[in-house]
Coordinates of C-alpha atoms in Angstrom, one line a residue:
Chain A
M1 CA 0.1 -0.1 0.1
R2 CA 2.6 2.1 1.0
G3 CA 4.6 2.3 -3.1
S4 CA 1.1 3.1 -4.3
I5 CA 1.0 6.8 -2.1
T6 CA 4.8 6.9 -3.2
S7 CA 3.3 6.9 -7.4
E8 CA 1.0 8.4 -7.0
T9 CA 2.5 11.3 -5.1
I10 CA 5.2 11.8 -8.0
K11 CA 2.7 11.3 -11.0
Q12 CA 1.3 14.6 -9.2
I13 CA 4.4 16.2 -8.6
R14 CA 4.9 15.5 -12.5
K15 CA 2.0 17.5 -13.2
N16 CA 3.0 20.6 -10.6
K17 CA 4.7 23.0 -12.7
T18 CA 5.9 24.7 -10.4
A19 CA 7.3 21.9 -7.8
L20 CA 8.5 20.6 -10.3
F21 CA 10.5 24.3 -10.7
G22 CA 11.6 23.3 -7.6
L23 CA 13.0 20.2 -7.4
F24 CA 14.5 21.2 -10.7
L25 CA 16.4 24.5 -8.4
V26 CA 17.1 21.8 -5.3
V27 CA 19.0 19.1 -7.4
M28 CA 21.0 21.6 -9.3
L29 CA 22.4 23.3 -6.2
V30 CA 23.1 19.5 -4.6
F31 CA 24.4 18.8 -8.2
V32 CA 26.7 21.8 -8.1
G33 CA 27.2 21.2 -4.6
V34 CA 28.5 18.3 -4.3
F35 CA 30.7 17.9 -7.9
A36 CA 31.9 21.8 -6.2
P37 CA 35.4 20.8 -7.4
W38 CA 34.6 19.6 -10.7
V39 CA 32.1 22.7 -10.8
A40 CA 33.8 25.6 -9.8
P41 CA 35.8 27.8 -12.6
Y42 CA 38.5 28.6 -9.6
D43 CA 39.9 27.5 -6.5
P44 CA 37.4 29.6 -3.6
Y45 CA 40.0 29.8 -1.3
D46 CA 42.8 31.4 -3.9
A47 CA 43.5 34.8 -3.6
D48 CA 45.4 37.1 -5.8
L49 CA 45.5 40.8 -5.1
D50 CA 46.7 41.7 -9.1
I51 CA 42.9 40.7 -9.8
S52 CA 41.6 42.4 -6.9
L53 CA 37.4 43.9 -7.1
H54 CA 37.8 42.7 -11.0
P55 CA 34.1 43.1 -12.3
P56 CA 32.7 40.7 -13.8
S57 CA 34.4 39.3 -16.8
Y58 CA 34.5 36.5 -19.3
Q59 CA 37.6 34.7 -17.7
H60 CA 35.0 35.9 -13.6
W61 CA 31.6 35.7 -14.5
L62 CA 30.5 36.7 -11.8
G63 CA 34.1 39.0 -10.9
T64 CA 36.0 39.0 -7.4
D65 CA 36.0 40.3 -4.4
E66 CA 38.5 42.1 -1.6
E67 CA 41.5 39.4 -2.3
G68 CA 40.4 38.3 -6.0
R69 CA 39.1 35.5 -5.3
D70 CA 36.4 35.1 -8.1
V71 CA 32.8 35.2 -6.4
L72 CA 31.3 31.9 -8.3
S73 CA 33.8 29.6 -7.7
R74 CA 33.2 31.2 -3.6
I75 CA 29.0 30.7 -4.3
I76 CA 29.8 27.2 -6.1
Y77 CA 31.2 26.6 -2.7
G78 CA 28.7 28.7 -0.4
A79 CA 26.6 25.7 -1.8
R80 CA 28.0 22.9 -0.3
I81 CA 27.8 24.5 3.8
S82 CA 23.4 25.7 2.6
L83 CA 23.2 22.3 2.3
K84 CA 25.0 21.0 5.1
V85 CA 24.0 23.4 7.6
G86 CA 19.9 22.8 5.8
I87 CA 20.2 19.6 6.6
I88 CA 21.7 18.4 9.7
A89 CA 19.7 21.3 11.2
S90 CA 16.5 20.6 10.1
S91 CA 17.3 17.5 11.0
I92 CA 18.2 17.5 14.2
S93 CA 15.4 19.9 14.7
L94 CA 12.9 17.2 12.9
L95 CA 14.4 14.4 15.1
I96 CA 13.8 16.7 18.6
G97 CA 9.6 17.7 17.1
A98 CA 8.4 14.4 15.6
I99 CA 9.9 13.0 19.5
L100 CA 7.8 15.2 21.2
G101 CA 5.5 15.4 19.0
L102 CA 4.3 11.9 19.6
I103 CA 5.4 11.3 23.0
A104 CA 2.6 13.6 23.6
G105 CA 0.0 12.9 20.5
F106 CA 0.7 9.2 21.8
F107 CA 0.3 9.8 25.9
R108 CA -1.5 13.0 26.1
G109 CA -3.0 14.1 29.4
W110 CA -0.1 15.8 31.3
T111 CA 2.1 14.8 29.4
E112 CA 0.4 16.3 26.1
T113 CA 0.3 19.6 28.5
I114 CA 4.0 20.1 30.0
I115 CA 5.3 19.8 26.4
M116 CA 2.7 21.7 24.5
R117 CA 2.8 24.5 27.2
F118 CA 6.7 23.7 26.8
T119 CA 6.0 24.3 22.1
D120 CA 4.2 27.4 23.4
V121 CA 7.1 28.9 25.3
M122 CA 9.4 28.6 23.0
F123 CA 7.2 29.4 19.8
G124 CA 6.8 33.4 22.2
F125 CA 10.7 33.8 21.4
P126 CA 11.0 35.8 18.1
A127 CA 13.7 32.6 16.3
L128 CA 16.6 34.7 14.8
L129 CA 17.5 37.0 18.1
F130 CA 17.4 32.9 19.9
M131 CA 19.1 31.7 17.5
I132 CA 21.9 34.4 18.1
G133 CA 21.4 33.9 22.1
I134 CA 22.2 30.5 21.9
T135 CA 25.6 30.8 19.2
A136 CA 26.4 34.1 21.5
A137 CA 26.6 32.4 24.5
V138 CA 29.2 29.6 23.2
P139 CA 33.1 31.3 23.8
R140 CA 33.7 30.5 19.6
P141 CA 31.4 31.0 17.0
S142 CA 31.4 29.0 14.3
I143 CA 29.3 26.9 11.0
E144 CA 28.7 23.6 13.9
V145 CA 27.8 26.0 16.5
A146 CA 25.5 27.9 14.2
M147 CA 24.0 24.9 12.8
L148 CA 22.8 23.2 16.3
A149 CA 21.2 26.4 17.4
I150 CA 19.5 26.4 13.6
G151 CA 18.5 22.8 15.3
L152 CA 16.8 23.7 18.4
V153 CA 15.8 26.6 18.0
S154 CA 12.8 25.6 14.9
W155 CA 11.2 22.4 15.8
P156 CA 8.1 24.0 17.9
G157 CA 6.3 23.7 14.5
M158 CA 7.0 20.3 13.5
A159 CA 6.3 18.8 17.1
R160 CA 2.6 21.0 16.4
I161 CA 2.1 18.8 13.1
M162 CA 3.2 15.6 14.5
R163 CA 1.2 15.9 17.9
A164 CA -2.0 17.0 15.4
Q165 CA -0.9 14.1 12.6
V166 CA -1.2 11.4 15.4
L167 CA -3.8 12.5 17.7
T168 CA -6.2 11.4 14.0
I169 CA -4.4 8.1 13.2
I170 CA -4.9 6.8 17.4
E171 CA -8.2 7.1 16.1
Q172 CA -8.2 5.3 13.0
E173 CA -10.0 1.5 13.6
Y174 CA -6.4 -0.3 12.4
V175 CA -5.0 1.6 16.1
T176 CA -8.0 0.1 17.8
A177 CA -7.6 -3.0 15.7
A178 CA -3.8 -3.2 17.3
R179 CA -5.0 -2.3 20.8
S180 CA -7.5 -4.8 21.6
L181 CA -5.2 -7.2 20.2
G182 CA -2.8 -6.9 23.3
Y183 CA 0.6 -5.3 21.3
S184 CA 2.4 -3.4 23.1
Q185 CA 3.1 1.0 23.0
I186 CA 6.0 0.8 21.3
R187 CA 5.9 -2.2 18.6
I188 CA 2.1 0.6 18.2
I189 CA 4.2 3.1 17.5
M190 CA 6.8 1.4 14.8
R191 CA 4.3 0.2 13.5
H192 CA 1.8 2.3 12.8
V193 CA 1.5 5.8 13.8
L194 CA 5.1 6.8 12.7
P195 CA 4.4 5.4 9.1
N196 CA 1.0 6.6 8.2
S197 CA 1.7 10.2 10.2
L198 CA 5.3 10.7 7.7
A199 CA 3.6 12.5 5.4
P200 CA 3.5 15.8 6.2
V201 CA 6.3 15.7 8.6
I202 CA 8.2 15.0 5.4
V203 CA 6.6 18.7 3.5
A204 CA 7.8 20.8 7.0
F205 CA 10.8 18.7 7.1
T206 CA 11.6 19.6 2.8
M207 CA 10.7 23.4 3.8
S208 CA 12.3 23.6 7.1
I209 CA 15.5 22.9 5.2
A210 CA 14.6 26.9 3.6
G211 CA 14.8 27.9 6.3
A212 CA 18.2 27.1 8.5
V213 CA 19.7 28.3 5.1
M214 CA 18.2 31.4 5.0
A215 CA 19.0 31.3 8.9
E216 CA 22.7 30.5 9.2
A217 CA 23.2 32.8 6.2
S218 CA 21.1 35.9 8.3
L219 CA 24.0 34.0 11.5
S220 CA 27.2 33.8 9.3
F221 CA 26.0 37.5 8.5
I222 CA 25.9 38.8 11.7
G223 CA 29.6 36.6 12.0
L224 CA 28.1 34.9 14.9
G225 CA 28.4 31.3 11.9
A226 CA 30.4 30.8 8.7
Q227 CA 34.3 31.8 10.0
P228 CA 36.7 33.4 7.1
P229 CA 38.0 32.7 4.8
E230 CA 35.4 30.5 4.7
P231 CA 32.7 30.8 1.4
S232 CA 29.5 30.6 3.5
W233 CA 26.9 33.4 1.4
G234 CA 26.6 35.3 4.7
S235 CA 29.3 35.9 5.6
M236 CA 30.7 36.1 1.4
I237 CA 27.3 39.1 1.6
A238 CA 28.3 41.4 5.2
F239 CA 32.4 41.3 3.4
G240 CA 30.5 42.4 0.4
R241 CA 29.2 45.9 2.0
M242 CA 32.0 47.5 2.4
H243 CA 32.3 47.5 -1.6
L244 CA 29.1 49.3 -2.0
R245 CA 29.3 51.8 -4.0
G246 CA 30.5 50.3 -6.5
E247 CA 32.3 46.3 -7.4
W248 CA 28.1 45.1 -6.2
W249 CA 28.8 41.5 -7.4
I250 CA 30.3 40.8 -3.9
S251 CA 27.3 41.5 -2.0
V252 CA 24.2 40.5 -4.9
F253 CA 25.6 37.4 -6.4
P254 CA 25.0 35.2 -2.9
G255 CA 22.2 36.8 -2.0
L256 CA 20.5 36.1 -5.2
A257 CA 21.8 32.5 -4.1
V258 CA 20.0 32.2 -0.7
A259 CA 17.5 33.3 -2.1
V260 CA 17.0 31.2 -5.2
M261 CA 17.7 28.2 -2.7
V262 CA 15.0 29.4 -0.1
I263 CA 13.0 29.3 -3.2
G264 CA 13.5 25.9 -4.5
F265 CA 13.2 24.0 -1.5
N266 CA 9.5 25.6 -1.0
L267 CA 8.5 25.0 -4.0
F268 CA 9.2 21.3 -4.3
G269 CA 7.9 21.7 0.1
E270 CA 4.4 23.3 -1.1
G271 CA 4.1 20.9 -4.7
L272 CA 5.1 18.2 -2.4
R273 CA 2.4 18.9 0.0
D274 CA -0.9 19.1 -2.8
A275 CA 0.2 15.8 -3.7
L276 CA 1.0 13.9 -0.5
D277 CA -2.8 16.1 1.2
P278 CA -5.6 15.3 -1.8
T279 CA -7.6 18.3 -0.6
M280 CA -4.9 20.4 -0.5
R281 CA -4.8 19.9 -4.5
G282 CA -5.2 23.0 -6.1
R283 CA -4.8 25.3 -3.8
G284 CA -2.3 28.1 -4.5
N285 CA -0.9 27.2 -7.7
N286 CA -3.7 27.5 -10.2
Chain B
M1 CA -16.4 37.8 24.9
L2 CA -14.9 38.3 28.2
Q3 CA -14.5 34.7 28.5
Y4 CA -13.0 34.4 25.0
I5 CA -10.7 37.1 26.3
L6 CA -10.0 35.6 29.5
N7 CA -9.3 32.3 28.2
R8 CA -6.5 33.7 26.2
F9 CA -4.5 35.1 28.9
A10 CA -5.5 32.2 31.2
Q11 CA -3.2 30.1 27.9
L12 CA -1.0 33.4 28.3
V13 CA -0.1 33.3 31.5
P14 CA 2.4 30.0 32.0
V15 CA 3.9 31.3 27.7
I16 CA 5.0 34.5 29.7
L17 CA 6.8 32.6 32.9
G18 CA 8.5 29.5 30.6
I19 CA 9.7 32.4 28.8
I20 CA 11.8 34.2 31.7
L21 CA 12.8 30.8 33.2
L22 CA 13.9 29.7 29.6
T23 CA 16.2 32.5 29.4
F24 CA 17.6 33.5 32.5
I25 CA 18.9 29.2 32.5
L26 CA 20.4 30.3 29.0
M27 CA 22.1 33.3 30.4
Y28 CA 23.2 31.0 33.8
I29 CA 24.5 27.9 31.6
V30 CA 27.3 30.8 29.6
P31 CA 30.1 29.1 30.2
G32 CA 33.5 31.4 31.8
D33 CA 33.1 33.9 34.5
P34 CA 30.7 37.1 33.7
V35 CA 32.1 39.4 36.3
L36 CA 36.0 38.7 34.6
S37 CA 34.3 40.1 31.0
M38 CA 33.5 42.9 33.6
V39 CA 36.8 43.8 34.9
G40 CA 39.2 43.6 32.2
E41 CA 43.4 42.5 31.9
R42 CA 43.8 43.3 35.5
Y43 CA 41.7 43.2 38.5
E44 CA 41.9 42.0 42.3
E45 CA 39.9 38.8 43.8
E46 CA 38.9 41.0 45.9
T47 CA 37.2 42.7 43.6
L48 CA 36.7 39.9 42.3
E49 CA 34.6 38.5 44.8
R50 CA 32.8 42.2 45.2
L51 CA 30.9 42.6 42.2
R52 CA 30.5 38.2 42.7
E53 CA 28.4 39.5 45.8
Q54 CA 26.7 42.4 43.7
F55 CA 25.3 40.2 41.2
H56 CA 24.4 37.2 43.3
L57 CA 26.0 36.0 41.6
N58 CA 27.2 33.6 45.4
D59 CA 24.0 32.1 46.1
A60 CA 22.3 29.3 44.8
L61 CA 20.6 29.0 40.7
Y62 CA 16.6 29.2 42.6
K63 CA 17.5 32.5 44.5
Q64 CA 19.4 34.3 41.9
F65 CA 16.0 33.0 39.8
G66 CA 13.9 34.4 42.9
H67 CA 16.0 37.6 42.8
Y68 CA 16.2 37.8 38.7
L69 CA 11.7 37.6 39.6
W70 CA 11.6 40.3 42.2
G71 CA 13.8 42.4 39.8
L72 CA 11.4 42.6 36.8
L73 CA 8.7 42.8 38.5
H74 CA 9.6 46.5 39.8
G75 CA 11.1 46.7 36.0
D76 CA 14.5 45.8 36.5
L77 CA 16.7 44.1 33.8
G78 CA 19.7 44.1 35.5
V79 CA 22.8 46.2 34.8
S80 CA 24.9 45.8 32.0
F81 CA 28.2 44.5 32.2
I82 CA 30.6 46.7 30.4
S83 CA 28.7 50.3 30.4
Q84 CA 27.2 49.4 34.7
K85 CA 23.8 51.8 33.2
P86 CA 20.7 49.3 34.4
V87 CA 19.7 47.7 31.4
T88 CA 16.0 48.5 31.7
E89 CA 17.1 52.7 30.9
M90 CA 18.8 50.6 27.7
I91 CA 16.4 49.2 25.8
M92 CA 14.3 52.2 26.8
E93 CA 16.1 54.6 25.5
R94 CA 16.7 52.7 21.9
F95 CA 12.5 51.4 22.2
P96 CA 11.5 53.6 20.5
A97 CA 13.6 53.7 17.2
T98 CA 12.5 50.2 16.7
M99 CA 8.9 50.5 17.2
L100 CA 9.0 52.9 14.8
L101 CA 11.0 51.1 12.6
A102 CA 8.6 47.8 13.3
T103 CA 5.5 50.2 12.6
G104 CA 7.2 51.3 9.2
A105 CA 7.7 48.0 8.1
M106 CA 4.1 46.7 8.5
F107 CA 2.4 49.9 6.7
V108 CA 5.3 49.2 3.6
S109 CA 3.7 45.7 4.4
I110 CA 0.0 46.2 4.2
L111 CA -0.2 49.2 1.6
L112 CA 2.5 46.9 -0.9
G113 CA 1.2 43.3 0.2
I114 CA -2.3 44.2 0.3
S115 CA -3.3 46.1 -3.6
V116 CA -0.5 43.0 -4.8
G117 CA -2.5 41.1 -3.4
V118 CA -6.4 42.3 -4.8
V119 CA -4.4 43.1 -8.4
S120 CA -2.9 40.0 -9.1
A121 CA -6.5 38.2 -8.3
I122 CA -8.5 40.7 -10.0
K123 CA -6.5 39.1 -13.8
P124 CA -4.6 36.2 -12.5
H125 CA -2.9 34.8 -14.7
S126 CA -2.5 38.0 -16.6
W127 CA 1.0 39.2 -17.7
L128 CA 0.7 41.5 -14.4
D129 CA -0.2 38.5 -12.4
R130 CA 2.6 36.7 -13.0
T131 CA 5.1 39.6 -12.7
T132 CA 3.7 40.5 -9.9
M133 CA 3.7 37.6 -7.8
G134 CA 7.4 36.3 -9.4
I135 CA 8.5 39.5 -7.7
A136 CA 6.4 38.4 -4.3
L137 CA 8.0 34.9 -4.4
L138 CA 11.4 36.9 -4.9
G139 CA 10.7 38.8 -2.0
V140 CA 9.5 36.3 0.4
S141 CA 12.8 33.9 -0.5
A142 CA 15.5 36.6 -0.2
P143 CA 17.6 37.4 3.2
V144 CA 16.4 41.2 4.8
F145 CA 19.8 41.9 4.7
W146 CA 20.6 41.4 0.9
V147 CA 17.9 43.3 0.3
G148 CA 18.4 46.2 2.7
L149 CA 21.9 45.9 0.3
L150 CA 20.0 45.9 -2.6
M151 CA 18.6 49.7 -1.5
V152 CA 21.4 50.6 -0.3
I153 CA 23.2 50.0 -3.5
G154 CA 20.4 51.7 -5.8
A155 CA 20.0 54.5 -2.7
R156 CA 23.8 55.0 -3.7
A157 CA 23.1 54.8 -7.5
V158 CA 20.4 57.8 -7.9
G159 CA 21.7 59.9 -4.7
W160 CA 19.0 59.8 -2.3
P161 CA 20.4 61.4 0.3
Y162 CA 19.3 60.1 3.7
L163 CA 20.7 56.9 3.7
T164 CA 21.9 55.8 6.9
G165 CA 20.4 57.9 10.3
Y166 CA 17.3 58.9 12.6
G167 CA 15.6 62.3 13.3
C168 CA 13.7 62.5 10.4
L169 CA 11.2 61.3 8.3
P170 CA 12.7 60.2 5.1
Y171 CA 15.6 57.9 6.8
L172 CA 13.1 56.0 7.6
I173 CA 11.9 55.2 4.6
L174 CA 14.5 52.3 2.8
P175 CA 15.0 51.1 6.9
A176 CA 11.4 50.3 6.3
I177 CA 10.9 49.0 3.2
T178 CA 13.6 46.6 4.0
L179 CA 12.0 45.5 6.8
G180 CA 8.6 45.0 5.5
T181 CA 9.3 43.5 1.9
R182 CA 9.5 40.5 2.6
S183 CA 5.7 40.1 4.5
A184 CA 4.6 42.3 1.9
A185 CA 5.6 39.6 -0.2
F186 CA 4.0 37.7 1.6
L187 CA 0.8 39.1 2.2
A188 CA 0.8 40.0 -1.6
R189 CA 0.3 35.9 -2.0
V190 CA -1.7 35.0 0.6
T191 CA -4.4 38.5 -0.7
R192 CA -3.9 36.8 -4.2
A193 CA -4.5 33.5 -3.0
N194 CA -7.8 33.7 -0.9
M195 CA -9.3 37.1 -2.6
L196 CA -9.3 34.3 -5.8
E197 CA -10.9 31.4 -3.4
V198 CA -13.9 34.8 -2.2
L199 CA -14.3 35.4 -5.4
S200 CA -15.2 32.5 -6.0
Q201 CA -17.8 31.5 -3.9
D202 CA -21.6 32.3 -4.6
Y203 CA -22.4 35.4 -2.6
V204 CA -19.7 36.8 -4.6
R205 CA -21.6 35.7 -7.7
T206 CA -25.1 36.5 -6.3
A207 CA -23.2 40.1 -6.1
K208 CA -21.9 40.1 -9.3
A209 CA -25.8 38.5 -10.8
K210 CA -27.2 41.8 -9.0
G211 CA -25.5 43.8 -11.4
L212 CA -23.2 45.8 -8.8
S213 CA -19.5 46.0 -10.8
N214 CA -16.7 44.5 -10.2
F215 CA -15.1 47.3 -8.0
I216 CA -17.7 47.7 -5.1
V217 CA -18.4 43.2 -5.7
V218 CA -14.2 43.2 -5.3
V219 CA -14.0 45.6 -2.3
K220 CA -17.1 45.5 -0.3
H221 CA -17.0 41.8 -0.5
A222 CA -14.1 39.9 -1.7
L223 CA -11.7 42.0 0.6
K224 CA -13.1 42.3 3.5
N225 CA -14.3 37.8 3.4
T226 CA -9.9 38.2 3.2
L227 CA -8.8 39.7 6.2
I228 CA -8.5 37.1 8.5
P229 CA -5.9 35.2 7.2
V230 CA -4.1 38.6 6.6
I231 CA -4.2 40.2 10.6
T232 CA -3.3 36.7 11.3
I233 CA 0.2 37.8 9.6
I234 CA -0.1 41.0 10.7
G235 CA 0.0 40.4 13.9
V236 CA 2.9 37.2 13.7
D237 CA 5.3 39.5 11.2
F238 CA 4.9 41.6 13.9
G239 CA 6.9 39.9 16.4
S240 CA 9.6 38.5 13.0
Y241 CA 10.3 43.1 12.6
L242 CA 11.6 42.0 16.3
S243 CA 14.2 40.4 14.8
G244 CA 14.6 41.1 11.3
A245 CA 14.6 44.9 13.1
V246 CA 18.8 43.1 14.1
L247 CA 19.4 42.9 10.5
T248 CA 17.8 46.0 8.9
E249 CA 19.2 48.1 12.3
S250 CA 23.6 46.9 12.0
I251 CA 23.0 48.0 8.4
F252 CA 21.2 50.9 8.5
N253 CA 23.2 52.1 11.8
W254 CA 19.1 52.4 12.8
P255 CA 19.4 53.2 17.1
G256 CA 17.4 50.9 17.9
I257 CA 17.1 47.7 20.2
G258 CA 18.6 45.4 17.1
R259 CA 22.0 47.7 17.5
L260 CA 21.7 47.1 20.4
A261 CA 21.9 43.5 21.2
L262 CA 24.5 43.1 17.9
N263 CA 26.7 45.4 20.0
A264 CA 25.8 43.7 23.8
I265 CA 26.6 39.6 21.5
L266 CA 29.7 41.3 20.5
K267 CA 30.8 42.8 23.7
R268 CA 29.4 39.7 25.5
D269 CA 26.8 41.4 27.6
F270 CA 25.2 39.0 29.1
P271 CA 22.4 40.7 31.0
V272 CA 21.6 43.3 28.2
I273 CA 21.4 39.9 25.9
Q274 CA 18.8 39.0 28.2
G275 CA 17.2 41.8 27.8
V276 CA 16.5 42.2 24.6
V277 CA 16.1 38.8 24.2
L278 CA 13.3 39.1 26.9
V279 CA 11.8 41.5 25.8
T280 CA 11.3 40.9 22.1
A281 CA 9.8 37.9 23.1
L282 CA 7.2 39.2 26.3
I283 CA 6.2 41.8 22.7
F284 CA 5.6 38.6 20.6
V285 CA 3.6 36.8 22.1
T286 CA 1.2 40.0 23.5
A287 CA 1.4 40.6 19.7
N288 CA -0.3 37.2 19.5
F289 CA -2.6 37.1 22.4
I290 CA -3.9 40.5 20.3
V291 CA -4.8 38.8 17.0
D292 CA -6.1 35.9 18.8
I293 CA -9.0 38.6 20.4
L294 CA -9.6 40.0 16.6
Y295 CA -9.8 37.2 15.1
G296 CA -12.9 36.9 18.0
V297 CA -13.8 40.2 17.2
I298 CA -14.0 39.5 14.0
D299 CA -15.4 36.0 13.9
P300 CA -18.0 34.8 16.1
R301 CA -17.4 31.6 15.3
I302 CA -14.2 31.5 16.6
R303 CA -15.2 33.2 19.6
L304 CA -18.1 30.8 19.8
G305 CA -16.4 28.3 18.8
S306 CA -13.5 28.3 22.3
K307 CA -16.6 28.1 24.8
K308 CA -16.7 24.5 23.6

């Protein structure tokens, strides 16, 4: 039965042009990131002061930065950092959110009240400021700390979705049947609840990658994420700030890269949602 | 209605207490001795001890929290490690600037977002609709600070003089557009989607059949019914402006609490960071609370449903 859901999902996505466009962007960026050493025309760390601040040209399509490094190559390598942070940070928040949501929805009662109140509290913090607070609490900022901070702050949405999903599933007949057969709680959770609640979680995961990519760029822009000379898009934009009078290419192109990645994951996530949830079909992308 | 407000309020109290506790713990687990960062390179052991006494750092954790809570009740957020000024005072000084910026951003967002959304919805799939929605998609996905830099580049190119500064209205324009772009774009997309849905409803068809003009139908019937989701977004966005303000204020040298927080982070001035995080979180939940109340006012179904 699971197989038919998957093929139905693929069929739905293939019909959805916007989702396909998102998928195309994601696949392209993953390809560029994974094969960066072959795709990038230059070494992203290779400084050459003779060609410092050159505008876009035939040799350097997107120009060079202050130290004469090729902006295009740095953007290509930057895709690796953004993807890594996006996927790992979202996995952290998925893990925390899904487990808490599952426990809350399955066990109900006081456990649920405490978990959901905690979720409300976490929702109460403006996310970026909270992430800044965490990264500031650590002696030395790094991309790993930023990743952890993003994951630790972004889970409440996931927890709410998971709980709502579990609440509807445990009302289903097959769960009641499993219970009356005397199966253990663990077995019911692993065999019935978890597999059937995955769809919206996968959608939320895809979209949270977009959020994490944006958050990483923001933290790195402030200086609390990737450290120089790492080619993170956020810190590239921050360095480009010094050259806004003439050398616009240093900051404009990395920002465009962030936007493209965010658009890719969001559009693909929206497409997945429409494909997985029949009631949403046809809305929002007409 | 009163019952509804009280219910919502009862839900708000534990959240606020939780926020206070979490902010306290966050700053408590910070590694390193905060007193050391206060005294600088040369110090005597006695000074350290005196400062620890002064800031109650030798007390047990629960006592420190009690102290913190007691201070909060009196509007006392502690003293900055660096400037030795009261944190409450520092935040109050800069608060008006941030509120002005957030209000400006909200103005941009509503004006631009709703009008673009309505215009797109009137003729869906036209070139105008496609172009504006393409721009809106970019606006939703672009980082705030990048939009800010584009503004600076553009402003320099045309010679706009009010780039960074504070004091008269023209200075507000670029920061407000920067901070408001994202929610304007989001609002445009949501308004359009809602309008399209409402325009396909029976009562709209009835109104058209009665011979009402397109304009009246859109403004009087459709727009009113798209307002609920729009209000949510405005409310939730107001909270996110406070986060975005950190980035926007740093670009435009805007003297608000965002820049205060950023400077405090660079100098590891923890009472100030704690104060700003707490205050913004409180504003954020209060904004959400007000949105919930407004819901109840606009839509009786929500108010009455909550009684069950």
